mmCIF file of C-alpha atoms and ligand atoms in Angstrom:
data_model
loop_
_atom_site.group_PDB
_atom_site.id
_atom_site.type_symbol
_atom_site.label_atom_id
_atom_site.label_comp_id
_atom_site.label_asym_id
_atom_site.label_seq_id
_atom_site.Cartn_x
_atom_site.Cartn_y
_atom_site.Cartn_z
ATOM 1 C CA MET A 157 90.094 -75.005 -4.625
ATOM 2 C CA THR A 158 86.727 -74.705 -5.999
ATOM 3 C CA ARG A 159 83.688 -76.377 -4.731
ATOM 4 C CA LEU A 160 80.680 -76.755 -6.299
ATOM 5 C CA ALA A 161 78.154 -74.735 -4.556
ATOM 6 C CA GLU A 162 75.251 -75.756 -2.404
ATOM 7 C CA ILE A 163 75.902 -79.746 -1.895
ATOM 8 C CA PRO A 164 73.328 -80.553 0.293
ATOM 9 C CA GLN A 165 72.868 -83.910 2.578
ATOM 10 C CA LEU A 166 73.336 -86.892 0.247
ATOM 11 C CA PRO A 167 71.567 -90.036 0.519
ATOM 12 C CA ALA A 168 73.075 -93.016 1.530
ATOM 13 C CA VAL A 169 72.954 -96.362 -0.418
ATOM 14 C CA ASP A 170 74.139 -99.621 1.401
ATOM 15 C CA HIS A 171 77.141 -100.000 0.303
ATOM 16 C CA GLU A 172 78.480 -97.780 -1.894
ATOM 17 C CA GLU A 173 80.844 -94.954 -0.530
ATOM 18 C CA ILE A 174 80.424 -91.224 -1.531
ATOM 19 C CA PHE A 175 83.868 -89.480 -2.837
ATOM 20 C CA ASP A 176 84.661 -85.922 -2.962
ATOM 21 C CA VAL A 177 86.393 -86.026 -6.194
ATOM 22 C CA ARG A 178 88.418 -83.125 -8.012
ATOM 23 C CA ILE A 179 88.253 -82.869 -11.827
ATOM 24 C CA SER A 180 91.847 -83.170 -12.742
ATOM 25 C CA ASP A 181 91.340 -82.952 -16.438
ATOM 26 C CA ARG A 182 88.349 -81.711 -18.919
ATOM 27 C CA ARG A 183 88.717 -82.016 -22.317
ATOM 28 C CA PHE A 184 86.201 -81.957 -25.535
ATOM 29 C CA VAL A 185 85.728 -85.260 -27.277
ATOM 30 C CA GLY A 186 83.183 -84.695 -29.583
ATOM 31 C CA GLU A 187 80.299 -81.423 -30.046
ATOM 32 C CA ASP A 188 78.632 -80.680 -27.180
ATOM 33 C CA ILE A 189 80.561 -83.878 -25.407
ATOM 34 C CA VAL A 190 82.903 -83.118 -22.616
ATOM 35 C CA ALA A 191 85.131 -85.650 -21.098
ATOM 36 C CA LEU A 192 85.892 -85.521 -17.143
ATOM 37 C CA THR A 193 88.556 -87.531 -15.188
ATOM 38 C CA LEU A 194 87.945 -87.224 -11.526
ATOM 39 C CA ARG A 195 90.582 -88.185 -8.720
ATOM 40 C CA ARG A 196 89.810 -88.812 -5.268
ATOM 41 C CA ASP A 197 90.510 -85.530 -3.143
ATOM 42 C CA ASP A 198 92.215 -87.814 -0.601
ATOM 43 C CA GLY A 199 94.578 -89.366 -2.998
ATOM 44 C CA GLU A 200 93.579 -92.770 -2.530
ATOM 45 C CA LEU A 201 92.290 -95.214 -4.943
ATOM 46 C CA PHE A 202 88.487 -95.829 -6.079
ATOM 47 C CA PRO A 203 87.048 -99.464 -5.865
ATOM 48 C CA ALA A 204 87.251 -101.952 -8.213
ATOM 49 C CA TRP A 205 84.634 -101.693 -11.132
ATOM 50 C CA GLU A 206 83.261 -103.580 -14.352
ATOM 51 C CA PRO A 207 82.726 -102.401 -17.567
ATOM 52 C CA GLY A 208 78.892 -101.144 -18.004
ATOM 53 C CA SER A 209 79.307 -99.366 -14.652
ATOM 54 C CA HIS A 210 78.046 -95.817 -13.694
ATOM 55 C CA ILE A 211 78.230 -93.343 -10.953
ATOM 56 C CA ASP A 212 76.210 -90.862 -9.663
ATOM 57 C CA VAL A 213 77.670 -87.463 -10.047
ATOM 58 C CA PHE A 214 76.094 -84.824 -7.424
ATOM 59 C CA LEU A 215 75.390 -81.374 -9.044
ATOM 60 C CA GLY A 216 73.728 -79.523 -6.345
ATOM 61 C CA LYS A 217 70.420 -78.837 -5.496
ATOM 62 C CA ASP A 218 67.196 -79.031 -7.686
ATOM 63 C CA VAL A 219 64.367 -76.721 -7.786
ATOM 64 C CA ASN A 220 62.714 -78.465 -4.694
ATOM 65 C CA GLY A 221 65.791 -78.539 -2.951
ATOM 66 C CA ASP A 222 66.683 -81.884 -3.248
ATOM 67 C CA PRO A 223 70.181 -83.465 -4.437
ATOM 68 C CA LEU A 224 70.395 -82.988 -8.079
ATOM 69 C CA SER A 225 72.371 -85.986 -9.670
ATOM 70 C CA ARG A 226 72.802 -87.595 -12.569
ATOM 71 C CA GLN A 227 74.110 -90.701 -13.667
ATOM 72 C CA TYR A 228 77.032 -91.071 -15.642
ATOM 73 C CA SER A 229 78.991 -94.147 -17.241
ATOM 74 C CA LEU A 230 82.768 -94.740 -16.814
ATOM 75 C CA TRP A 231 84.684 -95.597 -19.553
ATOM 76 C CA GLY A 232 88.134 -95.375 -18.926
ATOM 77 C CA PRO A 233 90.432 -98.421 -18.437
ATOM 78 C CA VAL A 234 88.810 -100.354 -15.339
ATOM 79 C CA GLU A 235 92.671 -101.096 -14.262
ATOM 80 C CA ASP A 236 93.068 -97.872 -13.645
ATOM 81 C CA ARG A 237 91.984 -97.166 -9.906
ATOM 82 C CA THR A 238 93.148 -93.415 -9.940
ATOM 83 C CA ALA A 239 90.942 -92.389 -11.621
ATOM 84 C CA TRP A 240 87.287 -92.416 -12.693
ATOM 85 C CA ARG A 241 85.830 -91.093 -16.446
ATOM 86 C CA ILE A 242 83.187 -90.023 -17.675
ATOM 87 C CA GLY A 243 82.077 -88.172 -20.722
ATOM 88 C CA VAL A 244 78.644 -85.535 -20.969
ATOM 89 C CA LEU A 245 76.803 -84.724 -23.957
ATOM 90 C CA LYS A 246 74.874 -81.287 -23.507
ATOM 91 C CA ASP A 247 71.527 -81.693 -23.934
ATOM 92 C CA PRO A 248 69.747 -79.052 -25.488
ATOM 93 C CA LYS A 249 66.205 -80.142 -23.801
ATOM 94 C CA SER A 250 68.849 -80.452 -20.319
ATOM 95 C CA ARG A 251 66.535 -80.244 -16.947
ATOM 96 C CA GLY A 252 69.814 -78.920 -15.380
ATOM 97 C CA GLY A 253 71.658 -81.960 -15.378
ATOM 98 C CA SER A 254 74.067 -81.802 -18.144
ATOM 99 C CA GLN A 255 73.829 -78.199 -18.610
ATOM 100 C CA ARG A 256 75.126 -77.666 -14.864
ATOM 101 C CA VAL A 257 77.938 -79.969 -16.270
ATOM 102 C CA HIS A 258 79.384 -78.089 -19.175
ATOM 103 C CA ASP A 259 78.993 -74.959 -17.349
ATOM 104 C CA GLN A 260 80.293 -75.634 -13.674
ATOM 105 C CA LEU A 261 82.283 -78.436 -13.895
ATOM 106 C CA LEU A 262 85.961 -77.243 -14.846
ATOM 107 C CA GLU A 263 89.333 -78.308 -13.982
ATOM 108 C CA GLY A 264 90.231 -78.109 -10.319
ATOM 109 C CA VAL A 265 86.505 -77.950 -9.299
ATOM 110 C CA VAL A 266 85.302 -80.801 -6.078
ATOM 111 C CA LEU A 267 82.688 -82.336 -6.189
ATOM 112 C CA GLN A 268 80.424 -85.384 -4.958
ATOM 113 C CA VAL A 269 80.127 -88.926 -6.762
ATOM 114 C CA ARG A 270 78.845 -92.068 -5.363
ATOM 115 C CA GLY A 271 79.105 -95.367 -6.986
ATOM 116 C CA ALA A 272 80.318 -97.154 -8.815
ATOM 117 C CA ARG A 273 77.026 -99.484 -9.678
ATOM 118 C CA ASN A 274 76.354 -101.818 -12.320
ATOM 119 C CA HIS A 275 73.254 -102.894 -13.736
ATOM 120 C CA PHE A 276 74.844 -103.595 -17.341
ATOM 121 C CA GLN A 277 76.755 -106.368 -16.518
ATOM 122 C CA MET A 278 78.570 -108.244 -19.490
ATOM 123 C CA GLU A 279 77.649 -111.926 -19.697
ATOM 124 C CA PRO A 280 79.690 -114.599 -20.955
ATOM 125 C CA ALA A 281 79.167 -115.131 -24.678
ATOM 126 C CA GLU A 282 80.722 -116.933 -27.963
ATOM 127 C CA SER A 283 80.718 -113.730 -29.663
ATOM 128 C CA TYR A 284 79.546 -109.996 -29.136
ATOM 129 C CA ILE A 285 78.086 -107.309 -31.139
ATOM 130 C CA PHE A 286 78.388 -103.854 -29.547
ATOM 131 C CA ILE A 287 75.924 -101.206 -31.028
ATOM 132 C CA ALA A 288 76.820 -97.684 -29.356
ATOM 133 C CA GLY A 289 75.265 -94.424 -30.651
ATOM 134 C CA GLY A 290 76.559 -90.891 -29.735
ATOM 135 C CA ILE A 291 77.928 -91.034 -26.143
ATOM 136 C CA GLY A 292 76.253 -94.265 -25.481
ATOM 137 C CA ILE A 293 80.076 -95.172 -26.729
ATOM 138 C CA THR A 294 80.839 -94.469 -23.028
ATOM 139 C CA PRO A 295 79.453 -97.718 -21.327
ATOM 140 C CA ILE A 296 80.496 -99.614 -24.458
ATOM 141 C CA LEU A 297 84.120 -99.233 -25.155
ATOM 142 C CA PRO A 298 85.075 -101.062 -21.587
ATOM 143 C CA MET A 299 82.980 -103.433 -22.859
ATOM 144 C CA VAL A 300 84.853 -103.592 -25.982
ATOM 145 C CA LYS A 301 88.298 -103.403 -24.644
ATOM 146 C CA GLN A 302 87.361 -106.462 -22.258
ATOM 147 C CA ALA A 303 85.816 -108.564 -24.613
ATOM 148 C CA GLU A 304 89.529 -108.040 -26.823
ATOM 149 C CA ARG A 305 91.271 -108.846 -23.659
ATOM 150 C CA GLN A 306 89.443 -112.026 -23.118
ATOM 151 C CA GLY A 307 90.019 -113.478 -26.851
ATOM 152 C CA VAL A 308 86.301 -112.964 -27.387
ATOM 153 C CA PRO A 309 85.228 -112.361 -30.986
ATOM 154 C CA TRP A 310 83.284 -108.895 -30.827
ATOM 155 C CA LYS A 311 82.377 -105.918 -33.565
ATOM 156 C CA LEU A 312 81.881 -102.539 -32.473
ATOM 157 C CA TYR A 313 79.212 -100.698 -34.607
ATOM 158 C CA TYR A 314 79.561 -97.013 -33.595
ATOM 159 C CA LEU A 315 76.742 -94.948 -35.154
ATOM 160 C CA ALA A 316 76.372 -90.692 -35.284
ATOM 161 C CA ARG A 317 74.330 -88.450 -37.063
ATOM 162 C CA ASN A 318 77.292 -86.942 -38.450
ATOM 163 C CA ARG A 319 80.901 -87.150 -37.632
ATOM 164 C CA GLU A 320 81.592 -84.510 -34.969
ATOM 165 C CA ARG A 321 79.258 -86.382 -33.123
ATOM 166 C CA LEU A 322 80.995 -89.172 -33.047
ATOM 167 C CA ALA A 323 83.119 -89.415 -29.472
ATOM 168 C CA LEU A 324 86.473 -90.572 -28.259
ATOM 169 C CA LEU A 325 87.484 -91.036 -31.230
ATOM 170 C CA GLU A 326 91.112 -91.231 -30.212
ATOM 171 C CA GLU A 327 90.083 -94.019 -28.106
ATOM 172 C CA ILE A 328 88.674 -95.890 -30.815
ATOM 173 C CA SER A 329 90.962 -95.021 -32.299
ATOM 174 C CA LYS A 330 93.772 -97.345 -30.513
ATOM 175 C CA LEU A 331 91.010 -101.033 -31.176
ATOM 176 C CA PRO A 332 91.851 -102.984 -34.139
ATOM 177 C CA ALA A 333 90.566 -101.633 -36.986
ATOM 178 C CA GLN A 334 88.951 -104.299 -38.498
ATOM 179 C CA HIS A 335 86.634 -104.810 -35.745
ATOM 180 C CA VAL A 336 85.304 -101.616 -35.681
ATOM 181 C CA ILE A 337 82.737 -100.091 -38.106
ATOM 182 C CA LEU A 338 81.869 -96.376 -37.842
ATOM 183 C CA HIS A 339 78.586 -95.077 -39.356
ATOM 184 C CA CYS A 340 77.680 -91.276 -40.048
ATOM 185 C CA ASP A 341 73.836 -90.957 -41.107
ATOM 186 C CA ASP A 342 74.691 -87.806 -42.999
ATOM 187 C CA GLU A 343 77.311 -89.614 -44.926
ATOM 188 C CA GLN A 344 75.820 -93.257 -45.201
ATOM 189 C CA GLY A 345 72.195 -93.307 -44.528
ATOM 190 C CA MET A 346 70.539 -95.041 -41.546
ATOM 191 C CA ILE A 347 72.374 -98.184 -41.139
ATOM 192 C CA ASP A 348 71.101 -101.584 -41.698
ATOM 193 C CA LEU A 349 70.280 -102.841 -38.196
ATOM 194 C CA ALA A 350 68.238 -105.892 -39.678
ATOM 195 C CA GLY A 351 70.946 -106.351 -41.596
ATOM 196 C CA ILE A 352 73.461 -106.481 -39.134
ATOM 197 C CA THR A 353 71.514 -108.914 -36.645
ATOM 198 C CA SER A 354 69.908 -111.125 -39.367
ATOM 199 C CA THR A 355 72.761 -113.939 -38.932
ATOM 200 C CA LEU A 356 73.496 -113.610 -35.352
ATOM 201 C CA GLY A 357 72.634 -117.076 -33.623
ATOM 202 C CA THR A 358 71.684 -118.068 -29.811
ATOM 203 C CA SER A 359 75.602 -117.900 -28.764
ATOM 204 C CA GLU A 360 75.433 -114.195 -29.563
ATOM 205 C CA HIS A 361 74.734 -111.064 -27.192
ATOM 206 C CA VAL A 362 74.488 -107.832 -28.429
ATOM 207 C CA TYR A 363 75.307 -104.963 -26.232
ATOM 208 C CA ALA A 364 73.738 -101.265 -26.789
ATOM 209 C CA CYS A 365 73.647 -97.951 -25.691
ATOM 210 C CA GLY A 366 72.647 -94.705 -27.264
ATOM 211 C CA PRO A 367 69.147 -93.155 -27.797
ATOM 212 C CA GLY A 368 65.533 -94.515 -27.350
ATOM 213 C CA PRO A 369 64.539 -95.425 -30.397
ATOM 214 C CA LEU A 370 67.538 -96.989 -31.472
ATOM 215 C CA LEU A 371 67.395 -99.063 -28.607
ATOM 216 C CA ASP A 372 63.564 -99.664 -28.634
ATOM 217 C CA VAL A 373 64.192 -100.983 -32.693
ATOM 218 C CA LEU A 374 66.857 -103.563 -31.727
ATOM 219 C CA ASP A 375 64.494 -104.747 -28.944
ATOM 220 C CA THR A 376 61.665 -105.579 -31.118
ATOM 221 C CA MET A 377 64.400 -106.905 -33.564
ATOM 222 C CA SER A 378 65.581 -109.141 -30.346
ATOM 223 C CA GLN A 379 62.102 -110.436 -29.599
ATOM 224 C CA GLU A 380 61.007 -110.757 -33.095
ATOM 225 C CA SER A 381 63.882 -113.042 -33.500
ATOM 226 C CA GLY A 382 63.831 -114.989 -30.770
ATOM 227 C CA ARG A 383 67.648 -115.806 -31.154
ATOM 228 C CA TRP A 384 70.192 -113.822 -30.090
ATOM 229 C CA THR A 385 70.300 -111.849 -26.494
ATOM 230 C CA PHE A 386 70.035 -108.505 -26.115
ATOM 231 C CA HIS A 387 71.295 -105.909 -23.461
ATOM 232 C CA CYS A 388 70.886 -102.278 -23.406
ATOM 233 C CA GLU A 389 70.876 -98.623 -20.939
ATOM 234 C CA ARG A 390 69.495 -96.401 -21.811
ATOM 235 C CA PHE A 391 69.812 -92.415 -20.490
ATOM 236 C CA ALA A 392 66.634 -91.872 -20.020
ATOM 237 C CA ALA A 393 63.212 -93.537 -18.868
ATOM 238 C CA ALA A 394 61.804 -96.368 -21.618
ATOM 239 C CA THR A 395 58.498 -94.664 -22.884
ATOM 240 C CA VAL A 396 55.562 -96.069 -21.279
ATOM 241 C CA ALA A 397 53.016 -97.650 -24.111
ATOM 242 C CA PRO A 398 49.923 -95.163 -24.651
ATOM 243 C CA GLY A 399 47.142 -95.887 -23.070
ATOM 244 C CA ARG A 400 48.784 -97.920 -20.277
ATOM 245 C CA THR A 401 46.401 -97.530 -16.955
ATOM 246 C CA GLU A 402 47.860 -96.079 -13.929
ATOM 247 C CA LEU A 403 45.914 -97.239 -10.898
ATOM 248 C CA PRO A 404 46.089 -96.631 -7.048
ATOM 249 C CA PHE A 405 47.707 -98.936 -5.225
ATOM 250 C CA GLU A 406 48.238 -99.915 -1.343
ATOM 251 C CA VAL A 407 51.893 -100.320 -0.519
ATOM 252 C CA LEU A 408 52.716 -102.060 3.154
ATOM 253 C CA LEU A 409 55.817 -101.300 4.010
ATOM 254 C CA ALA A 410 56.808 -105.054 6.381
ATOM 255 C CA LYS A 411 59.605 -104.017 8.573
ATOM 256 C CA SER A 412 57.647 -100.664 10.029
ATOM 257 C CA GLY A 413 54.370 -101.920 9.642
ATOM 258 C CA THR A 414 52.794 -99.053 8.388
ATOM 259 C CA ASN A 415 50.315 -98.680 4.951
ATOM 260 C CA HIS A 416 50.431 -96.079 1.809
ATOM 261 C CA GLN A 417 48.002 -95.134 -0.475
ATOM 262 C CA ILE A 418 49.661 -94.665 -3.667
ATOM 263 C CA PRO A 419 47.352 -92.371 -5.558
ATOM 264 C CA ALA A 420 47.169 -92.628 -9.893
ATOM 265 C CA GLY A 421 49.751 -90.369 -11.298
ATOM 266 C CA VAL A 422 52.115 -90.100 -7.997
ATOM 267 C CA SER A 423 55.302 -92.386 -7.349
ATOM 268 C CA CYS A 424 55.399 -94.565 -4.426
ATOM 269 C CA LEU A 425 58.865 -93.263 -4.079
ATOM 270 C CA LYS A 426 57.297 -89.390 -4.031
ATOM 271 C CA VAL A 427 54.423 -90.686 -1.269
ATOM 272 C CA LEU A 428 57.164 -92.573 0.735
ATOM 273 C CA ARG A 429 59.822 -89.607 0.813
ATOM 274 C CA GLU A 430 56.767 -87.380 1.728
ATOM 275 C CA SER A 431 55.601 -89.721 4.447
ATOM 276 C CA GLY A 432 59.376 -89.231 6.030
ATOM 277 C CA VAL A 433 60.400 -92.956 4.977
ATOM 278 C CA ASN A 434 64.108 -93.509 4.510
ATOM 279 C CA VAL A 435 64.385 -94.691 1.271
ATOM 280 C CA ASP A 436 67.335 -94.395 -1.900
ATOM 281 C CA TRP A 437 66.929 -93.053 -4.742
ATOM 282 C CA SER A 438 68.744 -90.635 -7.067
ATOM 283 C CA CYS A 439 67.487 -90.399 -10.709
ATOM 284 C CA SER A 440 63.590 -90.611 -9.770
ATOM 285 C CA GLU A 441 63.202 -92.130 -13.508
ATOM 286 C CA GLY A 442 63.856 -95.580 -13.644
ATOM 287 C CA VAL A 443 66.861 -95.542 -15.033
ATOM 288 C CA CYS A 444 69.534 -95.886 -12.368
ATOM 289 C CA GLY A 445 68.451 -98.109 -10.071
ATOM 290 C CA THR A 446 69.238 -96.675 -6.480
ATOM 291 C CA CYS A 447 65.605 -97.163 -5.419
ATOM 292 C CA GLU A 448 65.617 -100.928 -6.387
ATOM 293 C CA THR A 449 63.440 -102.155 -3.474
ATOM 294 C CA GLU A 450 62.641 -106.223 -2.570
ATOM 295 C CA VAL A 451 58.925 -107.373 -3.144
ATOM 296 C CA LEU A 452 57.593 -109.583 -0.480
ATOM 297 C CA GLU A 453 54.069 -109.756 -1.950
ATOM 298 C CA GLY A 454 51.927 -109.022 -4.984
ATOM 299 C CA GLU A 455 52.798 -108.242 -8.579
ATOM 300 C CA PRO A 456 54.704 -105.111 -9.717
ATOM 301 C CA ASP A 457 53.750 -103.196 -12.512
ATOM 302 C CA HIS A 458 57.274 -102.746 -13.844
ATOM 303 C CA ARG A 459 58.108 -99.700 -15.841
ATOM 304 C CA ASP A 460 61.936 -98.850 -15.191
ATOM 305 C CA SER A 461 65.049 -99.455 -17.729
ATOM 306 C CA VAL A 462 66.818 -101.300 -15.349
ATOM 307 C CA LEU A 463 65.548 -104.801 -14.603
ATOM 308 C CA THR A 464 66.030 -107.632 -17.120
ATOM 309 C CA ALA A 465 63.202 -109.358 -18.961
ATOM 310 C CA GLU A 466 63.935 -112.177 -16.224
ATOM 311 C CA GLU A 467 64.284 -110.308 -13.412
ATOM 312 C CA ARG A 468 60.648 -108.667 -14.106
ATOM 313 C CA ALA A 469 59.354 -111.868 -14.601
ATOM 314 C CA ALA A 470 60.799 -113.196 -11.286
ATOM 315 C CA ASN A 471 58.873 -110.068 -9.720
ATOM 316 C CA GLU A 472 61.196 -110.079 -6.409
ATOM 317 C CA THR A 473 62.298 -106.321 -6.353
ATOM 318 C CA MET A 474 60.809 -102.999 -8.456
ATOM 319 C CA MET A 475 61.940 -99.821 -8.840
ATOM 320 C CA ILE A 476 59.856 -97.541 -6.761
ATOM 321 C CA CYS A 477 60.092 -94.707 -8.432
ATOM 322 C CA VAL A 478 58.568 -95.543 -11.834
ATOM 323 C CA SER A 479 56.957 -98.744 -10.850
ATOM 324 C CA ARG A 480 53.676 -99.406 -9.657
ATOM 325 C CA ALA A 481 51.243 -102.481 -9.322
ATOM 326 C CA HIS A 482 48.839 -104.512 -10.848
ATOM 327 C CA SER A 483 47.897 -106.539 -7.383
ATOM 328 C CA PRO A 484 45.513 -103.937 -5.366
ATOM 329 C CA LYS A 485 48.324 -104.123 -2.771
ATOM 330 C CA ILE A 486 52.704 -104.611 -2.524
ATOM 331 C CA VAL A 487 54.199 -105.502 0.477
ATOM 332 C CA LEU A 488 57.736 -104.193 0.326
ATOM 333 C CA ASN A 489 61.097 -105.161 2.582
ATOM 334 C CA LEU A 490 60.727 -102.021 3.970
HETATM 335 S S1 FES B 1187 65.873 -93.759 -8.174
HETATM 336 FE FE1 FES B 1187 67.109 -94.061 -10.281
HETATM 337 S S2 FES B 1187 65.849 -95.889 -10.696
HETATM 338 FE FE2 FES B 1187 64.739 -95.083 -8.981
#
């Protein structure tokens, strides 16, 4: 048995189990895109999960000796609890995650995963438009299948730079072809997103996952139209608007009664961890939701890519790895 070397002590997260899993199948499903099938090493079933869920995959240590984890969406059949399936694009700008997956996660390797967690839930709708870019098909595919199972009208636009970058085509070929539009930029030019969304009404929900610029465009279109509802999942943190200030603020931890000063340019998570506070975290980029913390007082300056507009407005929680404060002081339920 090959075990992924140097797995450090993993951070525990409430209600989420850590599993030893073995890679039972590994195959390429697109250019630089590898699909892994993970099965529990103890032969038990995984917990149930919903479309949109992702898991933390632990890949050893980072350069600071901290656990290196990455988040990957589950794309297999939700009813199959014997396996979790993920897809990973080798990113030329990889900071160690996708490169390590491609280099080290071979068939038979045992590693640890945690989850599943869902910040990309499907809300009931009269119809769905799904828009996936490249590897962004992974969370979208189970959603499409769920819409089909439920008999809710749907359409899938699957976009990529070229045909080689379209992943999981074997799975997609099993969907009703009349609802699936494959679009390759090199053959057809840029897709007309304005045209696709121009006729959408208030009962329609658009779910998208893919590169940041694609999601930014759709987000803007949704806000400008004021009609259709937009949901997206990002692989990387949304870009902070230029000129956005980063002021120091104070954090009071309600349970322990300790005060912490968060300087400009340093995250609340980093300060708390270095002070020995036991906090849950994983991505440190505001995309996974692990560090979500209840806010008791103060006004967060939300900079994550997890919370919805409504959740941001409610100010009940914040992602302490990236979010800051508009108020001079913030009280957290820690
Ligand atoms: S650690 Fe992932 S959102 Fe904060």
